[in-house]
Amino acid sequence: LAAKPLAGRRLLITAGPTFEAIDPVRGITNLSSGKMGFAIARAAREAGAEVTLVAGPVHLDTPRGVRRIDVRSARQMHDAVLPQAAAHDVFVATAAVADWRPASLSAQKIKKDGKKIAPIFELSENPDILAAVAALPGGPYCVGFAAESEKLEQHAREKLRRKKLPLIVGNLGPATFGRDDNALLLVDAQTTQALPADGSAVDKLTLARELVAEIARRVAQ
Ligand code: C5P
């Protein structure tokens, strides 16, 4: 096995949550910490890849040698990823992208109206970054992530087909957001494989190194 199995390869990774503004002080977001994506970026760099990391709002240090682009909203993440996706060999979408955003952004802080009537927010659907990259002709090898509360393998395989991906990675650990350890389920069109093989939780860097080794094997085929 080569010490640097991704030497000469370019990896693009999304990580963290997105933040969808409602007004200047409020927004919709989620509990993704970005730890898994940052660990994959570090592991890919260790494996010799040239790594670009597009990060939503997180509190994490940039892994050494990794090029990082910070964004806030799903649309900003989409606009940062799409123009450079085709110049990469692999795209790993770990970001927990908000599915919806407020349909309009209030320029001023929304105030209570004094009549005890709560505002109702209309939502618009965000672009699916991973599906867009997977649809690029001659685009990178795409790896998706799936966080599900039930029927992980079934939902993961549905997502694989819907987004036309060669590989999707399910989070086996419950409540994985923000934790330091996890276990993964690798699902492709034919096979399902747990990582680690016994499904026990290990720290995210160990897991990231194993996942990167697996991606390198698949890309080399
Ligand atoms: O459709 P769902 O959000 O369950 O799919 C999860 C996968 O798709 C993750 O890899 C996530 O990073 C990616 N995704 C994306 N853009 C979206 C929604 C999800 O890239 N708008």
mmCIF file of C-alpha atoms and ligand atoms in Angstrom:
data_model
loop_
_atom_site.group_PDB
_atom_site.id
_atom_site.type_symbol
_atom_site.label_atom_id
_atom_site.label_comp_id
_atom_site.label_asym_id
_atom_site.label_seq_id
_atom_site.Cartn_x
_atom_site.Cartn_y
_atom_site.Cartn_z
ATOM 1 C CA LEU A 1 0.000 0.000 0.000
ATOM 2 C CA ALA A 2 1.381 3.395 -1.011
ATOM 3 C CA ALA A 3 2.177 5.726 1.897
ATOM 4 C CA LYS A 4 0.562 8.625 0.017
ATOM 5 C CA PRO A 5 -2.290 6.949 -1.865
ATOM 6 C CA LEU A 6 -3.822 10.313 -2.833
ATOM 7 C CA ALA A 7 -0.637 11.993 -4.086
ATOM 8 C CA GLY A 8 -1.444 14.101 -7.141
ATOM 9 C CA ARG A 9 -5.206 14.005 -6.447
ATOM 10 C CA ARG A 10 -7.322 17.049 -5.679
ATOM 11 C CA LEU A 11 -10.057 16.712 -3.045
ATOM 12 C CA LEU A 12 -12.895 19.160 -2.421
ATOM 13 C CA ILE A 13 -14.748 18.832 0.874
ATOM 14 C CA THR A 14 -17.750 20.646 2.357
ATOM 15 C CA ALA A 15 -18.104 20.722 6.136
ATOM 16 C CA GLY A 16 -20.145 22.138 8.960
ATOM 17 C CA PRO A 17 -23.648 23.570 9.036
ATOM 18 C CA THR A 18 -24.995 26.424 6.953
ATOM 19 C CA PHE A 19 -26.650 29.504 8.428
ATOM 20 C CA GLU A 20 -29.712 30.928 6.713
ATOM 21 C CA ALA A 21 -30.383 34.486 7.837
ATOM 22 C CA ILE A 22 -33.859 35.641 8.853
ATOM 23 C CA ASP A 23 -32.821 39.167 9.808
ATOM 24 C CA PRO A 24 -29.500 40.814 10.826
ATOM 25 C CA VAL A 25 -29.378 38.963 14.156
ATOM 26 C CA ARG A 26 -31.265 35.684 13.595
ATOM 27 C CA GLY A 27 -31.145 32.658 11.389
ATOM 28 C CA ILE A 28 -31.811 28.957 10.836
ATOM 29 C CA THR A 29 -28.935 26.544 11.376
ATOM 30 C CA ASN A 30 -28.240 23.057 12.770
ATOM 31 C CA LEU A 31 -25.966 21.272 15.221
ATOM 32 C CA SER A 32 -23.259 20.080 12.812
ATOM 33 C CA SER A 33 -19.824 20.773 14.335
ATOM 34 C CA GLY A 34 -17.831 20.214 11.134
ATOM 35 C CA LYS A 35 -15.519 17.767 12.958
ATOM 36 C CA MET A 36 -15.975 14.877 10.523
ATOM 37 C CA GLY A 37 -15.328 17.043 7.447
ATOM 38 C CA PHE A 38 -12.266 18.667 9.022
ATOM 39 C CA ALA A 39 -10.934 15.235 10.019
ATOM 40 C CA ILE A 40 -11.395 14.016 6.430
ATOM 41 C CA ALA A 41 -9.582 17.120 5.144
ATOM 42 C CA ARG A 42 -6.666 16.407 7.486
ATOM 43 C CA ALA A 43 -6.577 12.699 6.598
ATOM 44 C CA ALA A 44 -6.721 13.453 2.860
ATOM 45 C CA ARG A 45 -3.839 15.919 3.189
ATOM 46 C CA GLU A 46 -1.833 13.295 5.118
ATOM 47 C CA ALA A 47 -2.563 10.901 2.259
ATOM 48 C CA GLY A 48 -0.901 13.344 -0.142
ATOM 49 C CA ALA A 49 -3.946 15.060 -1.670
ATOM 50 C CA GLU A 50 -4.275 18.738 -2.465
ATOM 51 C CA VAL A 51 -7.288 19.646 -0.322
ATOM 52 C CA THR A 52 -9.856 22.441 -0.580
ATOM 53 C CA LEU A 53 -12.230 22.713 2.373
ATOM 54 C CA VAL A 54 -15.399 24.800 2.039
ATOM 55 C CA ALA A 55 -16.630 25.379 5.579
ATOM 56 C CA GLY A 56 -19.860 26.743 7.005
ATOM 57 C CA PRO A 57 -19.758 28.553 10.368
ATOM 58 C CA VAL A 58 -17.685 26.293 12.675
ATOM 59 C CA HIS A 59 -15.203 26.754 15.508
ATOM 60 C CA LEU A 60 -12.354 24.603 14.245
ATOM 61 C CA ASP A 61 -8.749 25.209 13.238
ATOM 62 C CA THR A 62 -7.808 24.661 9.604
ATOM 63 C CA PRO A 63 -5.829 21.424 9.206
ATOM 64 C CA ARG A 64 -2.234 22.096 8.153
ATOM 65 C CA GLY A 65 -1.689 22.402 4.415
ATOM 66 C CA VAL A 66 -5.415 22.627 3.624
ATOM 67 C CA ARG A 67 -6.883 25.493 1.568
ATOM 68 C CA ARG A 68 -9.990 26.740 3.379
ATOM 69 C CA ILE A 69 -12.873 28.856 2.095
ATOM 70 C CA ASP A 70 -15.394 30.091 4.685
ATOM 71 C CA VAL A 71 -19.038 30.543 3.746
ATOM 72 C CA ARG A 72 -22.247 31.079 5.656
ATOM 73 C CA SER A 73 -25.346 30.138 3.672
ATOM 74 C CA ALA A 74 -26.159 27.156 1.455
ATOM 75 C CA ARG A 75 -26.200 29.404 -1.594
ATOM 76 C CA GLN A 76 -22.746 30.769 -0.732
ATOM 77 C CA MET A 77 -21.510 27.179 -0.274
ATOM 78 C CA HIS A 78 -23.019 26.240 -3.637
ATOM 79 C CA ASP A 79 -21.384 29.241 -5.346
ATOM 80 C CA ALA A 80 -18.001 28.454 -3.755
ATOM 81 C CA VAL A 81 -18.137 24.764 -4.738
ATOM 82 C CA LEU A 82 -19.639 24.605 -8.226
ATOM 83 C CA PRO A 83 -17.117 26.659 -10.253
ATOM 84 C CA GLN A 84 -14.155 24.632 -8.961
ATOM 85 C CA ALA A 85 -15.748 21.189 -8.603
ATOM 86 C CA ALA A 86 -14.750 19.922 -12.063
ATOM 87 C CA ALA A 87 -11.095 20.779 -11.345
ATOM 88 C CA HIS A 88 -11.108 18.254 -8.469
ATOM 89 C CA ASP A 89 -10.833 14.456 -8.592
ATOM 90 C CA VAL A 90 -12.980 13.762 -5.530
ATOM 91 C CA PHE A 91 -15.833 15.643 -3.848
ATOM 92 C CA VAL A 92 -16.771 14.682 -0.272
ATOM 93 C CA ALA A 93 -19.972 16.378 0.926
ATOM 94 C CA THR A 94 -20.016 16.198 4.717
ATOM 95 C CA ALA A 95 -21.760 19.545 5.225
ATOM 96 C CA ALA A 96 -25.171 19.560 6.888
ATOM 97 C CA VAL A 97 -26.633 21.963 4.365
ATOM 98 C CA ALA A 98 -29.902 23.585 5.419
ATOM 99 C CA ASP A 99 -32.649 22.264 3.173
ATOM 100 C CA TRP A 100 -34.597 25.523 3.355
ATOM 101 C CA ARG A 101 -33.917 29.222 3.862
ATOM 102 C CA PRO A 102 -36.272 32.076 4.720
ATOM 103 C CA ALA A 103 -37.808 33.209 1.413
ATOM 104 C CA SER A 104 -36.938 36.824 2.197
ATOM 105 C CA LEU A 105 -34.297 38.449 4.357
ATOM 106 C CA SER A 106 -35.503 41.275 6.598
ATOM 107 C CA ALA A 107 -33.098 44.229 6.400
ATOM 108 C CA GLN A 108 -34.016 45.232 9.968
ATOM 109 C CA LYS A 109 -34.413 43.151 13.114
ATOM 110 C CA ILE A 110 -37.967 41.820 13.197
ATOM 111 C CA LYS A 111 -39.779 43.329 16.214
ATOM 112 C CA LYS A 112 -42.621 41.984 18.336
ATOM 113 C CA ASP A 113 -45.769 43.737 17.147
ATOM 114 C CA GLY A 114 -47.316 44.159 20.598
ATOM 115 C CA LYS A 115 -50.413 42.172 19.564
ATOM 116 C CA LYS A 116 -48.895 38.816 20.524
ATOM 117 C CA ILE A 117 -49.037 37.598 16.954
ATOM 118 C CA ALA A 118 -45.969 35.560 16.067
ATOM 119 C CA PRO A 119 -44.533 35.986 12.592
ATOM 120 C CA ILE A 120 -44.899 33.240 9.995
ATOM 121 C CA PHE A 121 -41.867 32.619 7.819
ATOM 122 C CA GLU A 122 -42.125 31.420 4.266
ATOM 123 C CA LEU A 123 -39.270 29.119 3.261
ATOM 124 C CA SER A 124 -37.568 28.478 -0.094
ATOM 125 C CA GLU A 125 -35.689 25.304 -0.971
ATOM 126 C CA ASN A 126 -31.905 25.535 -1.114
ATOM 127 C CA PRO A 127 -29.883 24.152 -4.027
ATOM 128 C CA ASP A 128 -28.634 20.566 -3.594
ATOM 129 C CA ILE A 129 -24.873 21.078 -3.884
ATOM 130 C CA LEU A 130 -23.970 17.394 -4.005
ATOM 131 C CA ALA A 131 -26.564 16.540 -6.659
ATOM 132 C CA ALA A 132 -25.355 19.490 -8.746
ATOM 133 C CA VAL A 133 -21.722 18.353 -8.553
ATOM 134 C CA ALA A 134 -22.667 14.719 -9.277
ATOM 135 C CA ALA A 135 -24.475 15.916 -12.438
ATOM 136 C CA LEU A 136 -21.405 17.694 -13.854
ATOM 137 C CA PRO A 137 -20.109 15.990 -17.008
ATOM 138 C CA GLY A 138 -16.594 14.716 -16.271
ATOM 139 C CA GLY A 139 -17.036 15.777 -12.650
ATOM 140 C CA PRO A 140 -15.283 14.404 -9.565
ATOM 141 C CA TYR A 141 -15.893 11.081 -7.804
ATOM 142 C CA CYS A 142 -18.679 12.060 -5.385
ATOM 143 C CA VAL A 143 -19.087 10.838 -1.818
ATOM 144 C CA GLY A 144 -22.263 11.803 0.034
ATOM 145 C CA PHE A 145 -23.131 11.577 3.705
ATOM 146 C CA ALA A 146 -26.393 10.503 5.290
ATOM 147 C CA ALA A 147 -27.521 11.223 8.827
ATOM 148 C CA GLU A 148 -30.784 9.409 9.469
ATOM 149 C CA SER A 149 -32.780 8.686 12.582
ATOM 150 C CA GLU A 150 -34.023 5.326 11.211
ATOM 151 C CA LYS A 151 -33.601 2.840 8.322
ATOM 152 C CA LEU A 152 -30.083 4.137 7.611
ATOM 153 C CA GLU A 153 -29.115 1.631 4.900
ATOM 154 C CA GLN A 154 -32.407 1.989 3.034
ATOM 155 C CA HIS A 155 -32.368 5.801 3.106
ATOM 156 C CA ALA A 156 -28.680 5.875 2.199
ATOM 157 C CA ARG A 157 -29.235 3.661 -0.850
ATOM 158 C CA GLU A 158 -32.226 5.782 -1.944
ATOM 159 C CA LYS A 159 -30.016 8.875 -1.674
ATOM 160 C CA LEU A 160 -27.285 7.131 -3.689
ATOM 161 C CA ARG A 161 -29.754 6.580 -6.545
ATOM 162 C CA ARG A 162 -31.509 9.943 -6.336
ATOM 163 C CA LYS A 163 -28.278 11.968 -6.357
ATOM 164 C CA LYS A 164 -26.529 9.508 -8.744
ATOM 165 C CA LEU A 165 -23.519 8.876 -6.481
ATOM 166 C CA PRO A 166 -20.962 6.044 -6.530
ATOM 167 C CA LEU A 167 -20.696 6.053 -2.708
ATOM 168 C CA ILE A 168 -22.629 7.283 0.296
ATOM 169 C CA VAL A 169 -21.521 7.190 3.912
ATOM 170 C CA GLY A 170 -24.094 6.779 6.658
ATOM 171 C CA ASN A 171 -23.545 7.888 10.239
ATOM 172 C CA LEU A 172 -24.056 4.739 12.308
ATOM 173 C CA GLY A 173 -23.670 6.443 15.650
ATOM 174 C CA PRO A 174 -26.813 8.042 17.045
ATOM 175 C CA ALA A 175 -26.494 11.743 17.914
ATOM 176 C CA THR A 176 -23.182 12.002 16.102
ATOM 177 C CA PHE A 177 -23.316 15.796 15.788
ATOM 178 C CA GLY A 178 -20.599 17.446 17.857
ATOM 179 C CA ARG A 179 -19.217 14.178 19.201
ATOM 180 C CA ASP A 180 -15.629 13.100 18.764
ATOM 181 C CA ASP A 181 -16.359 9.515 17.833
ATOM 182 C CA ASN A 182 -18.571 7.821 15.295
ATOM 183 C CA ALA A 183 -19.012 4.702 13.175
ATOM 184 C CA LEU A 184 -19.833 4.699 9.478
ATOM 185 C CA LEU A 185 -21.778 2.579 7.017
ATOM 186 C CA LEU A 186 -20.408 2.642 3.464
ATOM 187 C CA VAL A 187 -23.126 2.025 0.910
ATOM 188 C CA ASP A 188 -22.593 1.657 -2.838
ATOM 189 C CA ALA A 189 -24.825 0.201 -5.545
ATOM 190 C CA GLN A 190 -23.874 -3.382 -4.669
ATOM 191 C CA THR A 191 -22.412 -3.533 -1.170
ATOM 192 C CA THR A 192 -22.786 -2.344 2.417
ATOM 193 C CA GLN A 193 -19.767 -2.237 4.711
ATOM 194 C CA ALA A 194 -19.380 -0.959 8.285
ATOM 195 C CA LEU A 195 -16.335 1.124 9.250
ATOM 196 C CA PRO A 196 -14.818 -0.054 11.592
ATOM 197 C CA ALA A 197 -15.919 -3.524 10.507
ATOM 198 C CA ASP A 198 -17.533 -4.300 13.890
ATOM 199 C CA GLY A 199 -19.491 -1.027 13.903
ATOM 200 C CA SER A 200 -17.991 0.148 17.217
ATOM 201 C CA ALA A 201 -17.477 3.897 17.603
ATOM 202 C CA VAL A 202 -13.939 5.233 17.146
ATOM 203 C CA ASP A 203 -12.600 8.775 17.075
ATOM 204 C CA LYS A 204 -13.365 10.788 13.965
ATOM 205 C CA LEU A 205 -9.726 11.152 12.857
ATOM 206 C CA THR A 206 -9.161 7.376 12.903
ATOM 207 C CA LEU A 207 -12.424 6.965 11.032
ATOM 208 C CA ALA A 208 -11.491 9.696 8.541
ATOM 209 C CA ARG A 209 -8.156 7.994 7.804
ATOM 210 C CA GLU A 210 -9.918 4.685 7.111
ATOM 211 C CA LEU A 211 -12.529 6.386 4.944
ATOM 212 C CA VAL A 212 -9.858 8.259 2.977
ATOM 213 C CA ALA A 213 -7.960 4.980 2.419
ATOM 214 C CA GLU A 214 -11.175 3.404 1.152
ATOM 215 C CA ILE A 215 -11.898 6.368 -1.160
ATOM 216 C CA ALA A 216 -8.315 6.180 -2.476
ATOM 217 C CA ARG A 217 -8.787 2.476 -3.273
ATOM 218 C CA ARG A 218 -12.026 3.179 -5.130
ATOM 219 C CA VAL A 219 -10.636 6.147 -7.066
ATOM 220 C CA ALA A 220 -7.550 4.113 -8.097
ATOM 221 C CA GLN A 221 -9.695 1.336 -9.637
HETATM 222 O O1 C5P B 1 -30.610 15.090 0.891
HETATM 223 P P1 C5P B 1 -29.791 14.994 2.156
HETATM 224 O O2 C5P B 1 -29.579 16.330 2.815
HETATM 225 O O3 C5P B 1 -30.277 13.983 3.117
HETATM 226 O O4 C5P B 1 -28.370 14.451 1.633
HETATM 227 C C1 C5P B 1 -27.227 14.535 2.407
HETATM 228 C C2 C5P B 1 -26.017 14.657 1.535
HETATM 229 O O5 C5P B 1 -26.213 15.649 0.529
HETATM 230 C C3 C5P B 1 -24.796 15.140 2.299
HETATM 231 O O6 C5P B 1 -23.649 14.620 1.652
HETATM 232 C C4 C5P B 1 -24.882 16.659 2.164
HETATM 233 O O7 C5P B 1 -23.614 17.271 2.318
HETATM 234 C C5 C5P B 1 -25.399 16.802 0.749
HETATM 235 N N1 C5P B 1 -26.266 17.978 0.533
HETATM 236 C C6 C5P B 1 -25.822 19.035 -0.266
HETATM 237 N N2 C5P B 1 -26.648 20.117 -0.498
HETATM 238 C C7 C5P B 1 -27.879 20.166 0.035
HETATM 239 C C8 C5P B 1 -28.341 19.106 0.845
HETATM 240 C C9 C5P B 1 -27.495 18.034 1.074
HETATM 241 O O8 C5P B 1 -24.677 18.999 -0.746
HETATM 242 N N3 C5P B 1 -28.657 21.209 -0.196
#
